[in-house]
Every structure is written in structure tokens, then in C-alpha cells.
Amino acid sequence: MLETLNEIETRAMRELEGIGDAAALESWRVAYIGAKGEMKRVMPLMKDVAKEDKAAVGKRLNEVKMALEGAFESKQGALGGGGAGGAVSAIDMTEPGLVESRAMGRRHIISRVRDELVEIFARMGFDVAQGPELEDDEHNFVKLNIPPAHPARDPIDNFYIDDPHETASPRMLRSQTSTVQIRTMERVAKEGGTPPIKIVSPGRVYRPDTVDATHSFMFHQIEGLYIDRGVSMSDLKTTLLQFAHAYFGADAQIRLRPSFFPFTEPSAEFDMLIALKPGEDPKWIELGGCGMVDPNVLSACGLDPEAWTGFAFGFGIERIAMGKHGIPDIRMLFENDVRFLRRV
Ligand code: DAH
């Protein structure tokens, strides 16, 4: 009996090794461990075993049975089959369906670009500051050194909430994120703190422009402000170059053109060389303005211009997104056509 068991085990294991498909494995199962298989057929022989050997032979019988069943299961696993009783399932649950499943939504391109910009400036040590979109003339103009008769204050070019002719500091939708420079410096001075101040502030701004391919009555800017002792124009340029390399790659080129803003002196326009479409010749795109914070602005916010200097910048986020993703028309960013939103 023991010899028979050993012989079955050796033969079964040898055969199993050579099996390479589910059908052959199933025949093997039927032949050895099935209801009418060899293991079942040796069972009746137990009664012929001498009484004193019964325990040992029974134990061996069980061992062989377990060994064959275990070997069958691992072979089944190796062949990649599933299913009970050795019937290999014809359904692969991991196969993708024929119909495209429900489309997943994603964050809007402007939100993504905004967060990417914040992330890059955060790595350079800039905190994020916020300011209200409903502002007043004092933060949007007065403290930014924009005098009362300045054309930028014309009611035609601003969304005033209060009548600017009748109210002392009329409320308005902010036309630039430079307001957050003022609010941040004011807060530091009021709390008795001192620079360094190193912040960026992304957000919406509003101007009653006629909508076309490059204008919208609402768009986004990201403002930057760095105030400390001995901050210079070369710090500004280094920061802008680092930003350009981090966001547009090591080949990115930047250019500063002399310009004028009431709140910076000197002031510059910040351009980058960008190819709007892959393969197209790159063009200089104006991303925003920058400069050294005007001493009048520092004093208006309660900081001593003899002790502190700083730089500031303000970029259009749409401009950056359009340059980065080759988007030709700003309106595509606001129309919410899902075919466009899915592509960018
Ligand atoms: N606020 C300006 C605008 O909206 C952009 C700007 C220019 C921001 C120069 C700055 C700056 O911080 O220094 O056109």
C-alpha cells in the first residue's frame, strides 16, 4: 500500500510538471484527485492493511492527497486560471471595458497654473498672502502712489461700487493684485513687525475691458513682493530668471524693458521668449510688470524707506497659462467648453 502511494505521488507530480494548459490540468485533476481518481481508488485498499500499520498508512495516504491537492492549486495559480473546482474562468475581470467609462473631471487649467506658480515661488521662500477682491481706492490707487488725476483711476476703466466723485475712499473691484502689497506691508507695520517680507499673492482682478482674444473683464494676476535690507534690482532679475527656468525649462529666456509704474522706480516690463506652438519660432511675450518698490509706497504703508528696499512684480496668470499650453485665445479659458478643458 505504501509503495502504491509513493508510486502514485511520483507519477502524478512528474506529469503535473509537464502540464502547460488548463485543459490538461483538468484531466490531471480528474485522473488523480477527482471523485473517481486514483486517490479515491486506493482508499478501499486500506481494509487490507494490517491493523498495526493502519495508522501509519492512513497518515501517508492523507499526506499524498494533500500534496497533490496543493500542487494542483499552485499549478492552477501559475497558469493564471481562477474558478472553483478547477474550471478555469473565461472572464478576465481586469480587462478594460469596451465603452469608455464616465469621464473624470479635473481642476481648471487656471487653478492648476496658479498652484504651480505658487509652488515655484514657495520653493524660493515666498509665502502666500491674500487680499479682498472688493477693495477701496486707497489700496488700489492712493497708497500705490497713483495720484488723484491719474488716468488709471478713470471710472470708465474701473468697476467702482461707490461713486468716486461723492465718496472719500470709494469701494471698487480691485483692478490689480498690487493691493495685496499694500495690505501686507500695512499689516506688518501695524503689528510692530519689520521686514523681511516675502510674499506672492494670486487672485482675480477686474477691468471693464472689451472682451477679445487677449482681454477679459476678469482675469488673474500673481503679485510678488520682497522687502528687506539691501534688496536690489539684480535680486529681482535673478528671481525672475529662476522662476522662468523652473517653469518653462532651462532654455527659457527673459528680458526686462524699461517702463513706468507709479509704485516702482525704476520699473520694467517683464517678457519671456515662448513658442506658442511646438515647432513654431518663439516670440517675446509680455508677462507683466516689475520694479523696485517706490519709497513713497513704503512710507505710505508705515515702513522706513531709509532702512528698507524691495522689489515687486505682477504677472498675468492667463498670459502664462496661454504661453505654457499654447492657448491662442483668452476666451477659451472662460467659455468652459469641455472639449477644450479636457485637452489642456
Ligand atoms: N499692477 C500692474 C498692472 O496690473 C503690474 C505690476 C507692475 C505689478 C509693476 C507690480 C509691479 O508689482 O512692480 O499692470
Tab-separated table of N, CA, C and O and ligand atoms in Angstrom, residues 175-176 178 181 207 221 223-224 261 263-264 289-291 312-314, ligand 1:
chain	number	residue	atom	x	y	z
A	175	SER	N	-8.444	96.332	-9.458
A	175	SER	CA	-8.022	96.243	-10.855
A	175	SER	C	-6.630	95.634	-10.956
A	175	SER	O	-6.109	95.416	-12.050
A	176	GLN	N	-6.001	95.370	-9.818
A	176	GLN	CA	-4.662	94.771	-9.815
A	176	GLN	C	-4.416	94.117	-8.450
A	176	GLN	O	-4.975	94.550	-7.436
A	178	SER	N	-1.737	94.334	-6.914
A	178	SER	CA	-0.790	95.175	-6.169
A	178	SER	C	-1.384	95.658	-4.846
A	178	SER	O	-0.651	96.030	-3.925
A	181	GLN	N	0.148	93.980	-1.910
A	181	GLN	CA	1.427	94.545	-1.421
A	181	GLN	C	1.133	95.504	-0.274
A	181	GLN	O	1.737	95.436	0.789
A	207	ARG	N	-11.401	94.555	-14.790
A	207	ARG	CA	-11.336	95.803	-15.548
A	207	ARG	C	-12.394	95.754	-16.643
A	207	ARG	O	-12.525	94.716	-17.312
A	221	GLN	N	-4.041	87.642	-11.717
A	221	GLN	CA	-2.648	88.061	-11.630
A	221	GLN	C	-1.989	87.337	-10.457
A	221	GLN	O	-2.660	86.860	-9.546
A	223	GLU	N	0.949	88.500	-7.798
A	223	GLU	CA	1.780	89.608	-7.353
A	223	GLU	C	2.928	89.051	-6.518
A	223	GLU	O	2.756	88.058	-5.809
A	224	GLY	N	4.084	89.698	-6.596
A	224	GLY	CA	5.202	89.303	-5.735
A	224	GLY	C	5.757	90.526	-5.029
A	224	GLY	O	5.732	91.630	-5.579
A	261	PHE	N	5.767	102.465	-13.806
A	261	PHE	CA	4.609	102.246	-12.939
A	261	PHE	C	4.749	103.199	-11.771
A	261	PHE	O	5.871	103.412	-11.285
A	263	PHE	N	4.169	102.857	-8.728
A	263	PHE	CA	4.569	102.261	-7.445
A	263	PHE	C	5.948	101.642	-7.470
A	263	PHE	O	6.392	101.070	-6.471
A	264	THR	N	6.640	101.713	-8.604
A	264	THR	CA	8.022	101.210	-8.650
A	264	THR	C	8.927	102.226	-9.333
A	264	THR	O	8.505	102.975	-10.207
A	289	GLY	N	4.599	93.386	-15.189
A	289	GLY	CA	5.492	94.480	-14.821
A	289	GLY	C	6.245	94.156	-13.544
A	289	GLY	O	5.888	93.241	-12.810
A	290	CYS	N	7.296	94.933	-13.304
A	290	CYS	CA	8.082	94.726	-12.093
A	290	CYS	C	8.931	95.967	-11.830
A	290	CYS	O	8.957	96.890	-12.644
A	291	GLY	N	9.614	95.970	-10.711
A	291	GLY	CA	10.493	97.100	-10.422
A	291	GLY	C	10.850	97.159	-8.954
A	291	GLY	O	10.491	96.275	-8.175
A	312	ALA	N	9.088	94.351	-6.507
A	312	ALA	CA	7.729	93.842	-6.671
A	312	ALA	C	7.544	93.424	-8.118
A	312	ALA	O	8.266	93.876	-9.002
A	313	PHE	N	6.597	92.512	-8.323
A	313	PHE	CA	6.239	92.151	-9.703
A	313	PHE	C	4.777	91.739	-9.746
A	313	PHE	O	4.190	91.383	-8.720
A	314	GLY	N	4.197	91.851	-10.908
A	314	GLY	CA	2.814	91.409	-11.096
A	314	GLY	C	2.668	90.828	-12.490
A	314	GLY	O	2.936	91.504	-13.475
B	1	DAH	N1	-0.130	96.134	-11.205
B	1	DAH	C1	0.453	96.219	-12.525
B	1	DAH	C2	-0.652	96.015	-13.554
B	1	DAH	O1	-1.662	95.470	-13.240
B	1	DAH	C3	1.518	95.171	-12.727
B	1	DAH	C4	2.715	95.450	-11.876
B	1	DAH	C5	3.735	96.239	-12.358
B	1	DAH	C6	2.833	94.917	-10.620
B	1	DAH	C7	4.861	96.518	-11.627
B	1	DAH	C8	3.965	95.172	-9.850
B	1	DAH	C9	4.964	95.983	-10.359
B	1	DAH	O2	4.125	94.698	-8.630
B	1	DAH	O3	6.066	96.223	-9.612
B	1	DAH	O4	-0.485	96.378	-14.677
